[in-house]
Coordinates of C-alpha atoms in Angstrom, one line a residue:
M14 CA 68.6 48.3 201.4
N15 CA 68.3 51.2 199.0
K16 CA 65.9 49.2 196.9
K17 CA 63.6 48.7 199.9
I18 CA 63.5 52.4 200.5
I19 CA 63.3 53.7 196.9
F20 CA 60.5 51.5 195.6
P21 CA 57.9 52.4 198.2
I22 CA 58.6 56.1 197.7
V23 CA 58.1 55.8 193.9
G24 CA 54.9 53.9 194.6
A25 CA 53.7 56.5 197.0
A26 CA 54.4 59.3 194.5
L27 CA 52.4 57.6 191.8
L28 CA 49.6 56.9 194.3
S29 CA 49.6 60.6 195.3
G30 CA 49.4 61.6 191.7
S31 CA 46.4 59.4 191.2
L32 CA 44.6 60.8 194.2
L33 CA 45.1 64.3 193.0
G34 CA 43.5 63.5 189.7
F35 CA 46.6 63.2 187.4
D36 CA 46.7 60.6 184.7
T37 CA 49.8 58.8 186.0
T38 CA 50.1 56.5 183.0
N39 CA 50.1 59.5 180.6
Q40 CA 52.4 61.4 182.9
T41 CA 54.8 58.5 183.1
N42 CA 54.8 58.1 179.3
A43 CA 55.4 61.8 178.8
Y44 CA 58.3 61.7 181.2
N45 CA 59.8 58.7 179.4
N46 CA 59.3 60.4 176.0
V47 CA 61.0 63.6 177.2
N48 CA 63.8 61.5 178.7
K49 CA 64.2 59.6 175.5
N50 CA 64.2 62.8 173.4
I51 CA 66.9 64.3 175.7
K52 CA 69.1 61.2 175.2
Q53 CA 68.5 61.2 171.5
S54 CA 69.4 65.0 171.3
A55 CA 72.5 64.4 173.3
A56 CA 73.5 61.6 170.9
L57 CA 72.8 63.8 167.9
E58 CA 74.8 66.6 169.5
Q59 CA 77.9 64.4 170.1
T60 CA 80.8 65.8 168.0
P61 CA 82.9 63.6 165.7
M62 CA 85.8 64.1 168.1
Q63 CA 83.7 62.8 171.0
K64 CA 82.7 59.8 168.8
A65 CA 86.4 59.2 168.0
Q66 CA 87.2 59.3 171.7
D67 CA 84.4 56.8 172.5
K68 CA 85.7 54.5 169.7
L69 CA 89.2 54.6 171.0
R70 CA 87.9 53.9 174.5
E71 CA 86.0 50.9 173.2
L72 CA 89.1 49.5 171.4
T73 CA 91.8 50.2 174.0
G74 CA 90.0 50.9 177.3
N75 CA 91.8 54.2 177.4
T76 CA 90.7 57.8 177.1
Y77 CA 92.9 59.9 174.8
T78 CA 93.2 63.6 174.1
L79 CA 92.7 64.1 170.4
I80 CA 93.9 66.8 168.0
Q81 CA 91.9 67.7 165.0
G82 CA 93.8 67.4 161.7
V83 CA 92.7 68.2 158.1
T84 CA 88.9 68.7 157.6
G85 CA 88.0 67.8 154.0
K86 CA 84.8 67.9 152.1
D87 CA 83.8 64.3 153.2
A88 CA 85.8 63.6 156.4
I89 CA 87.3 65.1 159.5
H90 CA 90.7 63.7 160.6
F91 CA 92.0 63.3 164.2
K92 CA 95.1 61.9 165.9
R93 CA 96.1 61.2 169.5
D94 CA 98.2 64.0 171.0
S95 CA 101.9 63.3 170.4
V96 CA 101.2 60.4 168.1
K97 CA 102.2 61.0 164.4
D98 CA 100.9 58.0 162.5
D99 CA 97.3 57.7 163.6
I100 CA 94.6 57.4 161.0
I101 CA 91.3 58.4 162.6
A102 CA 88.7 59.8 160.2
Y103 CA 85.0 60.4 160.5
K104 CA 82.6 61.3 157.7
A105 CA 80.7 64.6 157.7
N106 CA 77.6 62.7 158.8
G107 CA 79.3 61.5 161.9
K108 CA 79.9 57.9 160.8
L109 CA 83.3 56.3 161.1
E110 CA 85.2 56.2 157.9
T111 CA 88.4 54.5 159.0
I112 CA 90.6 54.2 162.1
G113 CA 94.1 52.7 162.3
I114 CA 96.1 53.0 165.5
K115 CA 99.2 51.4 167.0
I116 CA 99.5 50.8 170.7
N117 CA 101.8 49.0 173.0
Y118 CA 100.2 45.8 174.3
E119 CA 101.0 46.7 177.9
D120 CA 99.1 50.0 177.4
L121 CA 95.8 48.3 176.6
N122 CA 93.4 48.8 179.5
G123 CA 90.8 46.3 178.5
G124 CA 89.2 47.1 175.1
K125 CA 87.6 44.6 172.7
Y126 CA 90.7 42.7 171.7
Q127 CA 92.9 42.4 174.8
A128 CA 91.5 39.2 176.3
K129 CA 91.5 37.4 172.9
L130 CA 95.0 38.5 172.1
K131 CA 96.3 37.1 175.3
E132 CA 94.6 33.8 174.7
T133 CA 95.7 33.6 171.1
W134 CA 99.4 34.3 171.8
E135 CA 99.4 31.7 174.5
T136 CA 98.0 29.2 172.0
L137 CA 100.2 29.9 169.0
F138 CA 103.4 31.1 170.7
P139 CA 103.5 29.7 174.3
G140 CA 105.4 31.8 176.7
E141 CA 105.3 34.9 174.4
E142 CA 103.0 37.9 174.2
P143 CA 102.8 40.8 171.7
K144 CA 104.6 44.0 172.1
Y145 CA 102.7 46.1 169.5
V146 CA 99.1 46.0 168.5
N147 CA 97.7 47.6 165.3
I148 CA 94.0 48.0 165.4
S149 CA 92.0 48.8 162.3
E150 CA 88.3 49.5 161.8
S151 CA 86.5 50.9 158.8
I152 CA 83.4 50.4 156.7
Y153 CA 85.2 47.5 155.0
Y154 CA 87.2 45.8 157.7
E155 CA 87.5 45.3 161.5
G156 CA 90.4 43.5 163.1
T157 CA 93.9 43.7 164.6
I158 CA 97.5 42.8 163.9
S159 CA 99.7 42.1 166.8
S160 CA 103.4 41.6 166.8
N161 CA 106.1 40.8 169.3
A162 CA 108.9 42.9 170.4
L163 CA 111.4 41.7 167.8
Q164 CA 108.8 42.1 165.0
N165 CA 109.4 38.5 163.9
K166 CA 106.0 37.1 164.7
Q167 CA 102.7 38.6 163.8
I168 CA 99.1 37.4 164.3
Y169 CA 96.2 38.7 162.1
M170 CA 92.8 38.6 163.9
Q171 CA 89.3 39.7 163.0
E172 CA 86.8 41.4 165.2
N173 CA 85.2 38.1 166.1
G174 CA 88.5 36.9 167.5
K175 CA 89.2 34.4 164.7
V176 CA 92.8 34.2 163.6
Y177 CA 93.1 34.1 159.8
G178 CA 96.9 34.3 159.4
I179 CA 100.2 34.5 161.1
D180 CA 103.7 35.2 159.9
Y181 CA 107.1 34.8 161.5
A182 CA 110.8 34.3 160.9
P183 CA 111.4 30.5 160.6
G184 CA 114.6 28.7 161.3
E185 CA 114.9 27.2 157.9
A186 CA 112.9 26.0 154.9
P187 CA 112.7 22.5 153.3
A188 CA 115.6 21.6 151.0
S189 CA 113.4 21.6 147.9
L190 CA 112.4 25.2 148.7
Q191 CA 116.0 26.3 149.2
E192 CA 117.0 24.9 145.8
E193 CA 114.1 26.7 144.2
A194 CA 115.1 29.9 145.9
A195 CA 118.6 29.8 144.4
E196 CA 117.1 29.3 140.9
V197 CA 114.7 32.2 141.4
L198 CA 117.4 34.6 142.6
S199 CA 119.5 33.8 139.6
R200 CA 116.6 34.3 137.2
L201 CA 115.6 37.7 138.8
T202 CA 119.2 39.0 138.6
D203 CA 119.8 37.7 135.1
G204 CA 122.2 35.1 136.3
K205 CA 124.5 37.6 138.0
I206 CA 123.7 36.4 141.6
K207 CA 123.1 32.8 142.3
Q208 CA 123.2 32.7 146.1
G209 CA 122.8 35.0 149.1
A210 CA 119.0 35.4 149.4
K211 CA 118.0 35.1 153.1
L212 CA 114.9 33.4 154.3
D213 CA 112.9 36.2 155.8
R214 CA 109.4 35.1 156.7
M215 CA 106.9 32.3 156.6
Y216 CA 103.2 33.0 156.1
V217 CA 100.7 30.5 157.6
R218 CA 97.1 30.8 156.5
D219 CA 94.0 28.8 157.3
G220 CA 93.8 25.7 155.2
K221 CA 96.4 26.9 152.7
P222 CA 100.0 25.8 152.0
N223 CA 102.7 27.8 153.8
V224 CA 104.5 30.5 151.8
Y225 CA 108.2 31.3 152.3
Q226 CA 109.6 34.8 151.5
Y227 CA 113.3 35.4 150.7
K228 CA 115.1 38.7 150.5
Y229 CA 118.4 39.8 149.0
K230 CA 119.9 43.3 149.5
T231 CA 122.9 45.2 148.3
K232 CA 123.7 48.9 148.0
T233 CA 122.3 48.9 144.5
M234 CA 119.5 46.4 144.6
N235 CA 116.7 45.0 146.7
V236 CA 115.2 41.6 145.6
S237 CA 112.3 39.8 147.3
F238 CA 110.4 36.7 146.3
A239 CA 107.9 34.3 147.8
I240 CA 107.5 30.6 147.1
E241 CA 104.6 28.3 148.0
E242 CA 105.8 25.3 149.9
Q243 CA 103.8 22.4 148.4
T244 CA 103.7 23.5 144.8
L245 CA 107.0 25.5 144.6
E246 CA 105.0 28.1 142.8
L247 CA 106.4 31.6 142.8
L248 CA 103.7 33.9 144.2
Q249 CA 105.7 37.1 144.4
A250 CA 108.8 38.7 142.8
D251 CA 110.1 42.2 143.3
V252 CA 113.3 43.7 141.9
Y253 CA 114.1 47.3 143.0
L254 CA 117.2 48.9 141.5
K255 CA 118.4 51.9 143.6
D256 CA 119.4 54.9 141.6
G257 CA 121.4 56.5 144.5
K258 CA 119.7 59.8 144.0
G259 CA 118.4 61.1 147.2
V260 CA 116.4 64.3 147.8
D261 CA 117.1 67.0 150.3
N262 CA 113.7 68.4 150.9
Y263 CA 110.0 67.9 150.3
E264 CA 109.8 70.3 147.4
E265 CA 112.5 68.3 145.6
F266 CA 110.7 65.1 146.4
Q267 CA 107.4 66.5 145.1
K268 CA 109.1 67.7 141.9
R269 CA 110.5 64.3 141.2
E270 CA 107.2 62.6 141.9
N271 CA 105.4 65.0 139.6
E272 CA 107.9 64.3 136.8
K273 CA 107.5 60.5 137.3
S274 CA 103.7 60.9 137.3
A275 CA 103.9 62.8 134.0
E276 CA 106.0 60.0 132.4
L277 CA 103.6 57.3 133.7
K278 CA 100.6 59.0 132.1
K279 CA 102.2 58.8 128.7
L280 CA 102.2 55.0 128.8
T281 CA 99.3 53.4 126.9
L282 CA 97.4 50.3 128.2
D283 CA 98.5 48.3 125.1
T284 CA 102.1 49.0 125.9
L285 CA 101.8 48.1 129.5
L286 CA 99.9 44.8 128.7
E287 CA 102.6 43.9 126.2
N288 CA 105.4 44.6 128.6
A289 CA 103.6 42.8 131.5
V290 CA 103.2 39.6 129.5
K291 CA 106.9 39.7 128.6
D292 CA 108.2 40.6 132.0
A293 CA 105.9 38.2 134.0
K294 CA 107.2 35.3 131.8
K295 CA 110.8 36.3 132.4
M296 CA 110.6 37.0 136.1
M297 CA 108.1 34.4 137.3
D298 CA 107.5 32.0 134.4
L299 CA 104.0 33.4 134.6
D300 CA 101.7 33.4 131.5
L301 CA 99.6 36.5 131.5
K302 CA 98.2 36.0 128.0
G303 CA 94.4 36.4 128.0
Y304 CA 94.4 38.5 131.1
K305 CA 92.7 41.9 131.2
G306 CA 94.6 44.8 132.8
T307 CA 93.4 47.9 134.6
S308 CA 95.7 50.7 135.9
G309 CA 95.5 52.3 139.3
A310 CA 93.4 55.5 139.2
N311 CA 94.9 57.3 142.3
A312 CA 98.2 59.0 143.0
W313 CA 99.3 56.3 145.3
D314 CA 98.7 53.4 142.9
E315 CA 99.2 55.0 139.4
D316 CA 102.2 52.7 138.8
Y317 CA 100.3 49.5 139.6
M318 CA 98.1 47.3 137.4
T319 CA 95.7 44.6 138.2
F320 CA 95.4 41.6 135.8
T321 CA 92.3 39.4 135.9
K322 CA 91.2 36.3 134.0
E323 CA 88.1 34.2 134.5
G324 CA 89.0 31.1 136.5
A325 CA 92.5 32.3 137.4
P326 CA 94.0 34.2 140.4
S327 CA 94.3 37.9 140.0
V328 CA 97.8 39.3 139.6
T329 CA 99.1 42.7 140.7
G330 CA 102.1 44.3 138.9
R331 CA 104.2 47.4 139.5
F332 CA 105.8 49.2 136.6
N333 CA 108.5 51.8 136.0
K334 CA 108.2 55.1 134.2
D335 CA 109.6 53.4 131.1
G336 CA 106.8 50.9 131.1
S337 CA 108.8 47.9 132.3
F338 CA 107.6 45.8 135.2
S339 CA 109.6 45.2 138.3
S340 CA 107.1 43.5 140.6
F341 CA 104.3 40.9 140.4
T342 CA 102.2 39.3 143.1
V343 CA 99.7 36.4 142.5
D344 CA 96.6 36.5 144.8
K345 CA 96.1 32.7 145.0
Y346 CA 93.1 31.3 146.8
D347 CA 91.5 34.7 146.8
Q348 CA 93.7 35.5 149.7
T349 CA 96.1 38.5 149.5
I350 CA 99.3 38.5 151.3
D351 CA 101.0 41.8 151.5
F352 CA 104.6 40.9 151.4
Y353 CA 105.7 44.2 152.7
G354 CA 104.5 43.5 156.2
M355 CA 101.1 45.0 156.5
T356 CA 98.3 42.3 156.4
I357 CA 97.0 39.1 155.1
A358 CA 93.4 39.6 153.8
G359 CA 91.0 36.8 153.2
P360 CA 88.2 36.7 150.7
P361 CA 84.8 38.4 151.6
N362 CA 82.5 36.3 153.8
E363 CA 85.0 33.5 154.2
E364 CA 84.6 31.6 157.5
L365 CA 88.0 31.7 159.1
K366 CA 89.2 29.3 161.7
L367 CA 91.7 29.5 164.5
I368 CA 95.2 28.4 163.3
L369 CA 96.9 26.1 165.7
D370 CA 100.7 25.7 165.9

């Protein structure tokens, strides 16, 4: 009914303009151009905070009150009110740098992932749904990780809704894997501990063998390692010895970190490469001869090295302030599994498929 009324009025107005000598075509174009310029100006005037709010609304279906955090030279940071661990950063030119938020699944109010998450959980884990959803977007990556209430099942999904990995706590591993796990634990503890490692997680990736991760913990030691099912190849080993020396405040923590950083900077690349070859062989029976090594350049990765060799998987190692290595991870198939519970990352431009249970 409204359309029947509006359209004749618009027609009459244009006709009246024509009779009065106005160039209605030019007038209409001018109006459209002004309207377009107004919209463009409004878009240009939108603040980074407004853009962040729009992005959160797109992802979650919700409108949040944001608090501005640190404003650096290249980016402005925000977080949702009363939420401590948000990562929301926009560049000075107004473009999104990175966003990482965690939300309860039940609090999603639509958004770009909710429907696909529901469908995927019903497919992979019938009768279950996620409790938590971690959504990440940046210039490098778009996707989400969802996990259920007990944190023992996680699904990794890209923006296009394709699932490229899941991990969960399995009931048990094949007998051959259990035998291998006992040998690995003994090797990583210099024969002092021959049993007690618990099966922690199983990683399932598209078209790749399953990977089983084991963990062993005491008051003085944390050990974790991961074994590929079909090959029984050790893909990750980490031995962390606890020194029992806690810190009471941030200043004390910062002092200890600065001292550690100073010691790390004294280590030469030749020393680290020599130690890496020796320790990788001992811990994982992994031969790093012929690999090139590069050290981390930032404060958060200065105790890490990446080893590369043409035709071989890259290897990441973590070293101590004395130059010895306590951790190695093999990035087989160009797919990186973060064995500390963050993400499974596929190679660039890989076509990933839905994983079926």
